[in-house]
JSON list of C-alpha atoms in Angstrom, two decimals:
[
{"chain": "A", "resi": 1, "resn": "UNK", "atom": "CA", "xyz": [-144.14, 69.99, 254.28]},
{"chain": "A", "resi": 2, "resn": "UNK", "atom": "CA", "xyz": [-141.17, 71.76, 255.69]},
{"chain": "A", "resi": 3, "resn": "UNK", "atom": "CA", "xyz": [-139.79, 75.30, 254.34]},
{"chain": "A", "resi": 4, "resn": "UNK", "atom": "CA", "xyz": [-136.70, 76.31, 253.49]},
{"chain": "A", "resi": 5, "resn": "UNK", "atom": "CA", "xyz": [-134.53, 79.74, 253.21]},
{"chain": "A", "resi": 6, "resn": "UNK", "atom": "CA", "xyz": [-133.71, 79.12, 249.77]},
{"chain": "A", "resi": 7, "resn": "UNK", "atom": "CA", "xyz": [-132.31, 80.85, 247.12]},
{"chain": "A", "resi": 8, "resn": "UNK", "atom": "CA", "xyz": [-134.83, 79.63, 244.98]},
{"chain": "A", "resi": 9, "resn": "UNK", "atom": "CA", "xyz": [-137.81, 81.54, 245.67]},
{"chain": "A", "resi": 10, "resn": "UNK", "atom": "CA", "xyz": [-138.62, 84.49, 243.12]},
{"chain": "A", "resi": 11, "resn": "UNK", "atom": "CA", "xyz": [-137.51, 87.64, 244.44]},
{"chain": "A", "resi": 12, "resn": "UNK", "atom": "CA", "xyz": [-137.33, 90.89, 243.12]},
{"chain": "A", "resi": 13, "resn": "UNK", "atom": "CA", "xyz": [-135.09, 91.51, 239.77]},
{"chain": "A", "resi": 14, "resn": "UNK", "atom": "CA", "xyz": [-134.55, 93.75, 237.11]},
{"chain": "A", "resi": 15, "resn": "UNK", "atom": "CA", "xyz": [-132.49, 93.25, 233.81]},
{"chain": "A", "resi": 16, "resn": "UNK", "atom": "CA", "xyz": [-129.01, 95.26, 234.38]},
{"chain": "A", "resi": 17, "resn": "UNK", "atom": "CA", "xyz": [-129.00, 94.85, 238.80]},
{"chain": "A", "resi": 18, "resn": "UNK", "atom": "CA", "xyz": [-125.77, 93.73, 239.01]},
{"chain": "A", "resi": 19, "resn": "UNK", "atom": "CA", "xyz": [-126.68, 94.22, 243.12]},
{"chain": "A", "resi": 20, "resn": "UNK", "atom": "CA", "xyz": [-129.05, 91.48, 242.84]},
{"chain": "A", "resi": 21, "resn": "UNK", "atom": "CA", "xyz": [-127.44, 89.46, 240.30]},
{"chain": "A", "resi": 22, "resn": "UNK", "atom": "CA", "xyz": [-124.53, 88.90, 242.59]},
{"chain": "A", "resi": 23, "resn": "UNK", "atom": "CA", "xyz": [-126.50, 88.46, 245.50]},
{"chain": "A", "resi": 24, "resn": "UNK", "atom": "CA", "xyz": [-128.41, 85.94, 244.27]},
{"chain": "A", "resi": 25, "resn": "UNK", "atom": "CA", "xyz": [-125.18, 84.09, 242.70]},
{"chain": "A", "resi": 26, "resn": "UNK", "atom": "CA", "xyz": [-123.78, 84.26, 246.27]},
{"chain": "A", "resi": 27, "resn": "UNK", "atom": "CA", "xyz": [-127.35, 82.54, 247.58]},
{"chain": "A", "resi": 28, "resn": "UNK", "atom": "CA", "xyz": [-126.67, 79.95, 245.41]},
{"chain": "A", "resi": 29, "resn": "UNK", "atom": "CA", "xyz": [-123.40, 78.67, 245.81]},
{"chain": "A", "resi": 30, "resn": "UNK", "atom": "CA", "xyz": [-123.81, 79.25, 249.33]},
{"chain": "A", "resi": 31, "resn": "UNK", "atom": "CA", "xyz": [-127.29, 76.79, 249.15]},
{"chain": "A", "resi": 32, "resn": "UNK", "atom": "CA", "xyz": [-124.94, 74.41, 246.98]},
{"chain": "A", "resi": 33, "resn": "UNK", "atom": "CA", "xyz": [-121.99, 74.31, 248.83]},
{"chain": "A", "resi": 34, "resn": "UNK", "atom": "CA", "xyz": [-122.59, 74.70, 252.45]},
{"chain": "A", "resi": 35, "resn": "UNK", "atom": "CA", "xyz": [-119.66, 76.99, 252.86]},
{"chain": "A", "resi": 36, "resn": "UNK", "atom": "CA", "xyz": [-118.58, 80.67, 252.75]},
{"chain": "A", "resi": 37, "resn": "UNK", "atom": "CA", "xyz": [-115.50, 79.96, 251.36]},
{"chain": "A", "resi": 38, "resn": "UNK", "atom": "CA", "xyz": [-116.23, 81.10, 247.88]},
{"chain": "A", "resi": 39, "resn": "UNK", "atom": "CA", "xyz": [-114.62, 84.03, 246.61]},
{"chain": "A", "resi": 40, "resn": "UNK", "atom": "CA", "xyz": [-116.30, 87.50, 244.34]},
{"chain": "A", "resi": 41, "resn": "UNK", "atom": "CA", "xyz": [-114.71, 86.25, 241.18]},
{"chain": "A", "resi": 42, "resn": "UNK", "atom": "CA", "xyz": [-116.80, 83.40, 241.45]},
{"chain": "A", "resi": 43, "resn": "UNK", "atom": "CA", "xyz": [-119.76, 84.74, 242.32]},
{"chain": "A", "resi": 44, "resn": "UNK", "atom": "CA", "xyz": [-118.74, 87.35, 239.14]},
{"chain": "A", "resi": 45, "resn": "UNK", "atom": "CA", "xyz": [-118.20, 84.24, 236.63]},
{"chain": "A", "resi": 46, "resn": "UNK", "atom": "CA", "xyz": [-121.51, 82.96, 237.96]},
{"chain": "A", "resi": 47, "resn": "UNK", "atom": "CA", "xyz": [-123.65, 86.04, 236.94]},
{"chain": "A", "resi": 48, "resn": "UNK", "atom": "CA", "xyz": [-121.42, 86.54, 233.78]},
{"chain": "A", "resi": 49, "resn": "UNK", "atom": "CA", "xyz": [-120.24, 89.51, 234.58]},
{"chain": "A", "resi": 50, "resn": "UNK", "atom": "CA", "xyz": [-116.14, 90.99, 234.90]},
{"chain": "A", "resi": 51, "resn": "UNK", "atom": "CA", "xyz": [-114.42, 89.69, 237.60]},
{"chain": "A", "resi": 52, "resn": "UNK", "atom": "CA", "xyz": [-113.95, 93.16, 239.23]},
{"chain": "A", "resi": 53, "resn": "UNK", "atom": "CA", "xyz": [-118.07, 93.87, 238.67]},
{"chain": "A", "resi": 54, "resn": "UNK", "atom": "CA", "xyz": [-118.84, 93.12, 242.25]},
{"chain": "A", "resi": 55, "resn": "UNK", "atom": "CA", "xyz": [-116.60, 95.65, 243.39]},
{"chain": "A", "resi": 56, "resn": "UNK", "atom": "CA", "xyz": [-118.91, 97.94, 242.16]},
{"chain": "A", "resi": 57, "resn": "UNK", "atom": "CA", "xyz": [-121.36, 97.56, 244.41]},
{"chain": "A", "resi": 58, "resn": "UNK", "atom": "CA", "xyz": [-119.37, 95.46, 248.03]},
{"chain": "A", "resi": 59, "resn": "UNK", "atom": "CA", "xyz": [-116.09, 96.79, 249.34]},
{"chain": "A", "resi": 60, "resn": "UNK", "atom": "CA", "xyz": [-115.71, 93.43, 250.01]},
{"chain": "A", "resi": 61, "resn": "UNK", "atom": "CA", "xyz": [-116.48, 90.37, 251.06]},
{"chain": "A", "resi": 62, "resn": "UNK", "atom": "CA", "xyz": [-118.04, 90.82, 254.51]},
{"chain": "A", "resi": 63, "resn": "UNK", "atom": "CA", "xyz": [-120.22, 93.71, 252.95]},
{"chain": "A", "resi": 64, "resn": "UNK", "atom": "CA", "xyz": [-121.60, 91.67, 250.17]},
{"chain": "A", "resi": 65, "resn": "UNK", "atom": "CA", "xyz": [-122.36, 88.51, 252.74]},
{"chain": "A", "resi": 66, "resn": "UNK", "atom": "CA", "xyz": [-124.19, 91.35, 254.90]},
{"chain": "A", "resi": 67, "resn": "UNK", "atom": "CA", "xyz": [-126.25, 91.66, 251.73]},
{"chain": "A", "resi": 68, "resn": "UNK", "atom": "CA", "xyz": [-126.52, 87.79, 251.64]},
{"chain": "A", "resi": 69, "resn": "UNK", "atom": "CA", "xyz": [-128.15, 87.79, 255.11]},
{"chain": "A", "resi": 70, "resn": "UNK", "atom": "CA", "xyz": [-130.23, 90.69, 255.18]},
{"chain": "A", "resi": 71, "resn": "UNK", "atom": "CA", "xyz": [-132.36, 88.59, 252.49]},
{"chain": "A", "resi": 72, "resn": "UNK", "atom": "CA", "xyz": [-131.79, 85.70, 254.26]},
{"chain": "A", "resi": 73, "resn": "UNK", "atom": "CA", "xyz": [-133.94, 87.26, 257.08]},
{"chain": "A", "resi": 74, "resn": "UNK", "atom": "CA", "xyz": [-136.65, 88.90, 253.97]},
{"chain": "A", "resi": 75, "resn": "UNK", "atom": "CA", "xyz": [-136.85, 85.28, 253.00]},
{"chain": "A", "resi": 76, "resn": "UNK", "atom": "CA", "xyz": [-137.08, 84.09, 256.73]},
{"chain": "A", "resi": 77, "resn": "UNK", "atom": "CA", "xyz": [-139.99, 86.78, 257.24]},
{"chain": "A", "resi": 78, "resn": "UNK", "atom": "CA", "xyz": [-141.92, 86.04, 254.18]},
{"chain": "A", "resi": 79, "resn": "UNK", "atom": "CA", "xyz": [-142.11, 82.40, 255.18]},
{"chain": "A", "resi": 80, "resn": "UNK", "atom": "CA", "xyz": [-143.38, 82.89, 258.59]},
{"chain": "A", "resi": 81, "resn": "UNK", "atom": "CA", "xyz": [-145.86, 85.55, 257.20]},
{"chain": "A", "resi": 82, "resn": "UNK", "atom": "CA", "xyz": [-147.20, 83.22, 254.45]},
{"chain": "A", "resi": 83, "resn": "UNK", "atom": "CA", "xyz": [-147.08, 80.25, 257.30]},
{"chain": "A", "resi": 84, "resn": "UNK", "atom": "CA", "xyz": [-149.40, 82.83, 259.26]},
{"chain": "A", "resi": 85, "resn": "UNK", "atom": "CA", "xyz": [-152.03, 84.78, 256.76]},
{"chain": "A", "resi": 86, "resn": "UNK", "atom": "CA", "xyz": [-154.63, 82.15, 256.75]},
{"chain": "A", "resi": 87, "resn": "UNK", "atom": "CA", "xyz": [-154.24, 81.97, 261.24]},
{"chain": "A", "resi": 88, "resn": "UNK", "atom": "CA", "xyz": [-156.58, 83.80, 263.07]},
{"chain": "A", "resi": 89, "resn": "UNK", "atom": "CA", "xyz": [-155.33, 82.69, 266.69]},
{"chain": "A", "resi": 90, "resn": "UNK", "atom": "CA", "xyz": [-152.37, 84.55, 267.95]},
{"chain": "A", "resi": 91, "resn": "UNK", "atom": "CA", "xyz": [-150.89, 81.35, 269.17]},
{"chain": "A", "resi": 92, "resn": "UNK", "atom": "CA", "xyz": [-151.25, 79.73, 266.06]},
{"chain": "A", "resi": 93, "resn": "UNK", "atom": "CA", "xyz": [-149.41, 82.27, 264.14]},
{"chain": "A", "resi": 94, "resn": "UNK", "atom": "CA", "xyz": [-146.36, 82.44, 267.00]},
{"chain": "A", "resi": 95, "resn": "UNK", "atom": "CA", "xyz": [-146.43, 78.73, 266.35]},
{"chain": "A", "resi": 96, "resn": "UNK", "atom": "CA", "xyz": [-146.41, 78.61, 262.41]},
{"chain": "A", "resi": 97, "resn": "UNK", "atom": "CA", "xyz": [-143.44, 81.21, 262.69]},
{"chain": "A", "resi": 98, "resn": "UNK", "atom": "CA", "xyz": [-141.57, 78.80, 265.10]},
{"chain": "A", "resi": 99, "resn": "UNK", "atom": "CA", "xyz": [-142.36, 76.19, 262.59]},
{"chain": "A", "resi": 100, "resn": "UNK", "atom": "CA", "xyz": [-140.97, 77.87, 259.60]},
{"chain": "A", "resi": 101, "resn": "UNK", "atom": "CA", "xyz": [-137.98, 79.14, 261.42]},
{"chain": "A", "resi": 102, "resn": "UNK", "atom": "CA", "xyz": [-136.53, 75.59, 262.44]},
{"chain": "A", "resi": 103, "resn": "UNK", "atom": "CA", "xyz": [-137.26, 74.40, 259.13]},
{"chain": "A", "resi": 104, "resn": "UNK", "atom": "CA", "xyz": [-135.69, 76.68, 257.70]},
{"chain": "A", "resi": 105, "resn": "UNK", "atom": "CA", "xyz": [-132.74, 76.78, 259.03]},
{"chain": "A", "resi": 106, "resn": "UNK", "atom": "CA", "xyz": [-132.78, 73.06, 258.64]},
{"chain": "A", "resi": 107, "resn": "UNK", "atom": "CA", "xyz": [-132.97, 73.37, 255.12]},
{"chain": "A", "resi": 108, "resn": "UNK", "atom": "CA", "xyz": [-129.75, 75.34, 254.49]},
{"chain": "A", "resi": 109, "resn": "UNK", "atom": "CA", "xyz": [-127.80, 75.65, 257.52]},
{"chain": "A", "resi": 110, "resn": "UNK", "atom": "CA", "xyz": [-125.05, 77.66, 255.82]},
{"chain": "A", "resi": 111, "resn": "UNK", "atom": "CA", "xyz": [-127.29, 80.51, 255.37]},
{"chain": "A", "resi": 112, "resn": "UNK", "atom": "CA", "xyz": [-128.56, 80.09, 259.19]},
{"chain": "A", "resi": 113, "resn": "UNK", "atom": "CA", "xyz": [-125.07, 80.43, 260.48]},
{"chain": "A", "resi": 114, "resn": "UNK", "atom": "CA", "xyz": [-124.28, 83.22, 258.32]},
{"chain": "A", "resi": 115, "resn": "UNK", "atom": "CA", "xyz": [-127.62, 85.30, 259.49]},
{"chain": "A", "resi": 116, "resn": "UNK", "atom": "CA", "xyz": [-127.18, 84.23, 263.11]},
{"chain": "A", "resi": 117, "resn": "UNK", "atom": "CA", "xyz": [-124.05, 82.85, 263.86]},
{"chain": "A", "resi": 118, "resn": "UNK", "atom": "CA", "xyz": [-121.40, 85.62, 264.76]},
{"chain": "A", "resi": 119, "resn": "UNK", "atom": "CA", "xyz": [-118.93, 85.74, 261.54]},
{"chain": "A", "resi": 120, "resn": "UNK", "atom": "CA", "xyz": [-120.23, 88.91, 260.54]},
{"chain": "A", "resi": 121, "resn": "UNK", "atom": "CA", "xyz": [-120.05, 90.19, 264.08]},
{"chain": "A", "resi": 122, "resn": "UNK", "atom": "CA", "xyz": [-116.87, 93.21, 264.65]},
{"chain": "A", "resi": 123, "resn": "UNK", "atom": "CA", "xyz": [-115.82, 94.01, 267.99]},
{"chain": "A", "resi": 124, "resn": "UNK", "atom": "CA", "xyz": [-116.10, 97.55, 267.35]},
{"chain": "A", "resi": 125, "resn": "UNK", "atom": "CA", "xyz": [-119.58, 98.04, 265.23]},
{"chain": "A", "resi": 126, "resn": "UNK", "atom": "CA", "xyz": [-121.46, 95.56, 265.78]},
{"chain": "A", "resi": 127, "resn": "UNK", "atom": "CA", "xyz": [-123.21, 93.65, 262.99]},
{"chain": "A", "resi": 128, "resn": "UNK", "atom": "CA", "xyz": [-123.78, 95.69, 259.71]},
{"chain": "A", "resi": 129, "resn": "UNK", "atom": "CA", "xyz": [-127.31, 97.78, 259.97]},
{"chain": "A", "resi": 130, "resn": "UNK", "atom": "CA", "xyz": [-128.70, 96.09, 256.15]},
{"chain": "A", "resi": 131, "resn": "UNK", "atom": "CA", "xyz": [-128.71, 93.12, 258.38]},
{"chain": "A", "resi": 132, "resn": "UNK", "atom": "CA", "xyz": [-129.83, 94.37, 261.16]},
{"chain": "A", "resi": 133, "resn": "UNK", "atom": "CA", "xyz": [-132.67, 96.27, 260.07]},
{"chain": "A", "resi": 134, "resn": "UNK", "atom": "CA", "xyz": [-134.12, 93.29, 258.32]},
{"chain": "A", "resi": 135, "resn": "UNK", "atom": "CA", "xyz": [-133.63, 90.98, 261.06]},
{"chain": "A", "resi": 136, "resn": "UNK", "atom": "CA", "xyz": [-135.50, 93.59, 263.20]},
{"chain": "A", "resi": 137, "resn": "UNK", "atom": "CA", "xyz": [-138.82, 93.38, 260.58]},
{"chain": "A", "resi": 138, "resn": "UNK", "atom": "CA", "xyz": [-138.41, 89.57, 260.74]},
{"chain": "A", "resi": 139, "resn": "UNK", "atom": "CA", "xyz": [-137.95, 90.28, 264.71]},
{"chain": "A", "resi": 140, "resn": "UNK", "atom": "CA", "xyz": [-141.66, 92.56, 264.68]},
{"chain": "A", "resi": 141, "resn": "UNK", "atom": "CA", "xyz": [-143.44, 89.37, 263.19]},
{"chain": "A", "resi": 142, "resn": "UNK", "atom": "CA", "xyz": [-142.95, 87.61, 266.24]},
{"chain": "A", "resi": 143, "resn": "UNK", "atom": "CA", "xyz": [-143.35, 90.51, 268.94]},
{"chain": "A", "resi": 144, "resn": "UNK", "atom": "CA", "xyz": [-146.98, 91.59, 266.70]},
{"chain": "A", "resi": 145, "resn": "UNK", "atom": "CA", "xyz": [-147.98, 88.02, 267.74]},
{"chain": "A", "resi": 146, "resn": "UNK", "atom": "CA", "xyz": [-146.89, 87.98, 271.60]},
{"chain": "A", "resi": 147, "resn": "UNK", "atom": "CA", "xyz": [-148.93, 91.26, 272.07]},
{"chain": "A", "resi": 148, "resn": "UNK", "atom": "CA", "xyz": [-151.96, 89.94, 270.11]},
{"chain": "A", "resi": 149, "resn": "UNK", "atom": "CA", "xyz": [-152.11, 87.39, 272.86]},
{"chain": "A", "resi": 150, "resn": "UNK", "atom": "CA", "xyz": [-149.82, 84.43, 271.69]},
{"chain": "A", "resi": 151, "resn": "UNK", "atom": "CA", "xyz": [-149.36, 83.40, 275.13]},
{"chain": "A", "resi": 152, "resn": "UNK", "atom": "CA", "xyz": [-152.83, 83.71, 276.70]},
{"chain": "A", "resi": 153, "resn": "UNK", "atom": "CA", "xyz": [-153.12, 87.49, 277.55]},
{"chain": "A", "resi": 154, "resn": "UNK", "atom": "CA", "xyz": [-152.61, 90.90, 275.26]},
{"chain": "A", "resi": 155, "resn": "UNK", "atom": "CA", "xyz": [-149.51, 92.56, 275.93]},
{"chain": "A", "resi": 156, "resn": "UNK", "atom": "CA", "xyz": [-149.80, 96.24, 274.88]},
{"chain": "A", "resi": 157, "resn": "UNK", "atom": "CA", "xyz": [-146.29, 97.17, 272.82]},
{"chain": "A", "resi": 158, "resn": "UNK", "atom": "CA", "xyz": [-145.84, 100.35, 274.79]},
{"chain": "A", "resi": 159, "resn": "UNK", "atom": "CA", "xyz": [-142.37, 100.76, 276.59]},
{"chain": "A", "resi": 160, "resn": "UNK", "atom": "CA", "xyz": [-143.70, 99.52, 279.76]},
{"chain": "A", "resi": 161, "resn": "UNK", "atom": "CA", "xyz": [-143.52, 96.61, 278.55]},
{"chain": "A", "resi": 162, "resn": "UNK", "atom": "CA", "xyz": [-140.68, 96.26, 276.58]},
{"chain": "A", "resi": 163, "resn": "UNK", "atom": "CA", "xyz": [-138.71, 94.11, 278.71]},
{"chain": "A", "resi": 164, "resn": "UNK", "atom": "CA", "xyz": [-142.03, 91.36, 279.41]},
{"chain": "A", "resi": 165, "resn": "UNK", "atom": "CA", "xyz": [-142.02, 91.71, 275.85]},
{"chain": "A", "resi": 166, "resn": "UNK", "atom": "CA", "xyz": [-138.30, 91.03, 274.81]},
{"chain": "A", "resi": 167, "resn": "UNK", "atom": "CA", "xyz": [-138.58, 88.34, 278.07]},
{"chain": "A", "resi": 168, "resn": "UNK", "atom": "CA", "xyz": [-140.91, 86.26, 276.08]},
{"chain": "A", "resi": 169, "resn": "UNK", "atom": "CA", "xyz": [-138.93, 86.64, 272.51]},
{"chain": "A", "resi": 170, "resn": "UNK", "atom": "CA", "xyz": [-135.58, 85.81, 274.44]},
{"chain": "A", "resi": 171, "resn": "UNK", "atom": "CA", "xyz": [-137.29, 82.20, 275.68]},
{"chain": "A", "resi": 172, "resn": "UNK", "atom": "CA", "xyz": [-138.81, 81.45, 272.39]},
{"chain": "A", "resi": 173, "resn": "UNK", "atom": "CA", "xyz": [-135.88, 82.21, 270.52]},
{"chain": "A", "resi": 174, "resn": "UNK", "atom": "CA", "xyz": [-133.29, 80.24, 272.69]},
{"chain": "A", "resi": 175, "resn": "UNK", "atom": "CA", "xyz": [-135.60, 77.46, 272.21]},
{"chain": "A", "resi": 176, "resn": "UNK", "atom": "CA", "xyz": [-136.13, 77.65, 268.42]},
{"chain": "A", "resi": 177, "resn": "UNK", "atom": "CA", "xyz": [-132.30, 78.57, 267.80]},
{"chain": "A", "resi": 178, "resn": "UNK", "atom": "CA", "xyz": [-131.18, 75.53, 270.21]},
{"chain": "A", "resi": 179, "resn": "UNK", "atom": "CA", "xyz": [-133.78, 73.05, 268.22]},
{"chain": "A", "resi": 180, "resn": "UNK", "atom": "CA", "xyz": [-132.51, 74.58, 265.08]},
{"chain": "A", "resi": 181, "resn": "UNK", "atom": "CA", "xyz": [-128.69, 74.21, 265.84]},
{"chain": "A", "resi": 182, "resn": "UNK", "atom": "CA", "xyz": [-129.28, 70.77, 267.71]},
{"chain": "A", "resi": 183, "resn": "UNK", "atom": "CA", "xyz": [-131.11, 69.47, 264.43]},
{"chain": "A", "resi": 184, "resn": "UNK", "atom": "CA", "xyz": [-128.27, 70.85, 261.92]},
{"chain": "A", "resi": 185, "resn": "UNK", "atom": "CA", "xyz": [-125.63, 69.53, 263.89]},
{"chain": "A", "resi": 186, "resn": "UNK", "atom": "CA", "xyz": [-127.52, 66.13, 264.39]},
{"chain": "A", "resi": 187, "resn": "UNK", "atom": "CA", "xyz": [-126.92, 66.02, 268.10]},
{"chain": "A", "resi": 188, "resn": "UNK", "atom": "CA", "xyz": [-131.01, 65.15, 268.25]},
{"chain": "A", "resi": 189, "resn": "UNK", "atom": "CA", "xyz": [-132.72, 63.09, 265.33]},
{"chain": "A", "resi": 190, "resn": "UNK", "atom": "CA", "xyz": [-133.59, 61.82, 263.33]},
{"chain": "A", "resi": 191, "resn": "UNK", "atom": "CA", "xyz": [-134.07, 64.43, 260.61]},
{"chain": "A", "resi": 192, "resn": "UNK", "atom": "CA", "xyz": [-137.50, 62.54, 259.65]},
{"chain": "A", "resi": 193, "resn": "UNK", "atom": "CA", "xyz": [-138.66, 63.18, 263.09]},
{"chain": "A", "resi": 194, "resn": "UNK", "atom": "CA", "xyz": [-137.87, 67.06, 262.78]},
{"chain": "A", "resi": 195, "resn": "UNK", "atom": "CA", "xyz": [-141.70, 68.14, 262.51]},
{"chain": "A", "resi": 196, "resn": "UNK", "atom": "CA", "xyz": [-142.39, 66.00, 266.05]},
{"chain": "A", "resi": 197, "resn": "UNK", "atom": "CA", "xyz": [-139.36, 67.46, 267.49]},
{"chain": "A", "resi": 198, "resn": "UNK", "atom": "CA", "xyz": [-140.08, 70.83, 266.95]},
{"chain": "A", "resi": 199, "resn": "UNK", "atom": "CA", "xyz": [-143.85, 70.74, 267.92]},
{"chain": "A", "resi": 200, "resn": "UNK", "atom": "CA", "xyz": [-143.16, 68.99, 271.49]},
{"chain": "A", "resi": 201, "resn": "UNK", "atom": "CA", "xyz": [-140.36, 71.45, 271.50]},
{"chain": "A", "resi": 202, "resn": "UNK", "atom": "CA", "xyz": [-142.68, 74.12, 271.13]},
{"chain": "A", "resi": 203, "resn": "UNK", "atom": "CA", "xyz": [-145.58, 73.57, 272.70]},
{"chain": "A", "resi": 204, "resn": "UNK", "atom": "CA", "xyz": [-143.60, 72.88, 275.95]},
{"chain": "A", "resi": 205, "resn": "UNK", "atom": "CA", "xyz": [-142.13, 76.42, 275.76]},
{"chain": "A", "resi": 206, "resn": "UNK", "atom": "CA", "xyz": [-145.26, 77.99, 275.17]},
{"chain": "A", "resi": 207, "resn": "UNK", "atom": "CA", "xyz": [-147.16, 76.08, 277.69]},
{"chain": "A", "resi": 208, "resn": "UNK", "atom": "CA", "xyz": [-144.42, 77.46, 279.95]},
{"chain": "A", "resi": 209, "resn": "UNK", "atom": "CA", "xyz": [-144.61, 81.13, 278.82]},
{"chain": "A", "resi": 210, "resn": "UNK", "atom": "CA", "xyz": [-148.73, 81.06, 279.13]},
{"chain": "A", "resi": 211, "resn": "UNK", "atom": "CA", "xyz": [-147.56, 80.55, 283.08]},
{"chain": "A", "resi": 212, "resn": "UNK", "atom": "CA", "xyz": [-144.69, 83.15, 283.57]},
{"chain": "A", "resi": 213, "resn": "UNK", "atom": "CA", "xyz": [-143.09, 85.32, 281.17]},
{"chain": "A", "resi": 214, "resn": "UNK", "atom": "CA", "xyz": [-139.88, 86.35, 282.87]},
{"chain": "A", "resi": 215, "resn": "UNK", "atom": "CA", "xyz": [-138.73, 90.35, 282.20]},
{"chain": "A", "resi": 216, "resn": "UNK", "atom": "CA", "xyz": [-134.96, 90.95, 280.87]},
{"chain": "A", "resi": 217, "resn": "UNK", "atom": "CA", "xyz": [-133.09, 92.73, 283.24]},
{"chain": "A", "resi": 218, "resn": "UNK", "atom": "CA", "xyz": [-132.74, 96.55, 282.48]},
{"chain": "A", "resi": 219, "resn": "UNK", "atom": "CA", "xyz": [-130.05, 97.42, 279.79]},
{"chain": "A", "resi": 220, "resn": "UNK", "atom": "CA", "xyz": [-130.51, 94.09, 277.95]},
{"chain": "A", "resi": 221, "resn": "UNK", "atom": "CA", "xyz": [-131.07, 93.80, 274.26]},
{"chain": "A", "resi": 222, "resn": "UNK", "atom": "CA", "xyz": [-132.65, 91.27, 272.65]},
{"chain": "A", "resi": 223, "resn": "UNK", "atom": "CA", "xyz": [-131.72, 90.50, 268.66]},
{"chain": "A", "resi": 224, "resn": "UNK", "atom": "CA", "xyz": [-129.34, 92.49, 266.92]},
{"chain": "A", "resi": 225, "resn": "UNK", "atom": "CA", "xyz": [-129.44, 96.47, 268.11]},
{"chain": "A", "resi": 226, "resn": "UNK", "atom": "CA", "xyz": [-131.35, 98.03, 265.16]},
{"chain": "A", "resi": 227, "resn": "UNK", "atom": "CA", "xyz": [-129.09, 100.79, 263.53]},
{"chain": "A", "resi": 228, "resn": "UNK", "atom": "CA", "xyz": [-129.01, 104.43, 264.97]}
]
């Protein structure tokens, strides 16, 4: 059974958070429509509140879709946790994560682009640090499981190995994100095949990383910089 970022799971809410209200309106017509070309005084009609409500609480649009994303990636992380707490094998757990991240992204594209493509990128500031802090706890997940000995040794997270560290995440994530993107797009299929896909996909790459785990060159960053 595949999983899904989706709107649908129960999250957090109390009676009177317009925050969450419109948050959650925006998962929904986002999950619905594919598209982020809906506008605040829909989302506003959706959680019956006045059209200049969300105002409130997002400048605008890019801030409240920063919002959108950041629980994107809390949804993204509680799947690969839950797809992980009964795993006792590091490698297991790195490969339940990589399972639940390609499904997931499967399952509602538009919510994948929007936490990892680059439209709420600037030029000047970089991604907005709600989103980048919670893609950096969905980020620790992954390294927790490459230093517990995901690909056949124990890697100590000290700094001396930050860059064998961020090596490894770089390769499984290129691999993941180009499965993911390859699926969604349907350049590779078909979908009922996803599952097979995405364990010969990953069992490749972490054959490959059990042999060599290349080290980022200095002064790289892997994942979105997490705010200062």
């Amino acid at each position: 059974m595949t999983q899904d970022i989706s709107p649908k799971d129960p999250r957090p809410y109390h009676h009177g958070d317009l925050h969450r209200a419109i948050v959650e309106a925006a998962l929904d017509v986002l999950s619905e429509s594919q598209s982020t070309e809906f506008s605040l005084r829909e989302l506003a009609r959706r959680a019956g509140v006045s059209h200049n409500a969300p105002y409130k609480h997002f400048a605008d649009k890019r801030e409240l879709l920063a919002a959108v994303s950041a629980v994107g990636f809390e949804l993204l992380a509680k799947r690969m946790a839950e797809a992980t707490k009964e795993l006792d094998s590091p490698r297991e757990r790195l490969a339940a994560m990589a399972r639940a991240y390609v499904s997931g992204g499967v399952n509602n594209p538009a919510l994948y682009r929007l936490m990892f493509g680059g439209y709420l990128g600037g030029q000047e500031d970089g991604r907005p640090a709600i989103e980048r802090t919670a893609a950096n706890n969905m980020k620790a997940l992954v390294v927790e499981a490459i230093c517990d000995g995901a690909l056949g040794r124990l890697i100590p997270d000290t700094a001396a190995n930050t860059r064998k560290i961020d090596g490894a995440i770089l390769i499984f994530w290129s691999h993941m994100h180009g499965l993911t993107l390859l699926l969604v797009d349907r350049l590779v299929g078909p979908s009922d095949k996803m599952e097979e896909l995405t364990e010969g996909v990953l069992q490749g790459m972490l054959d490959g990383l059990a042999n060599c785990i290349p080290e980022i060159p200095a002064g790289v960053w892997v994942g979105p910089p997490a705010p200062e």
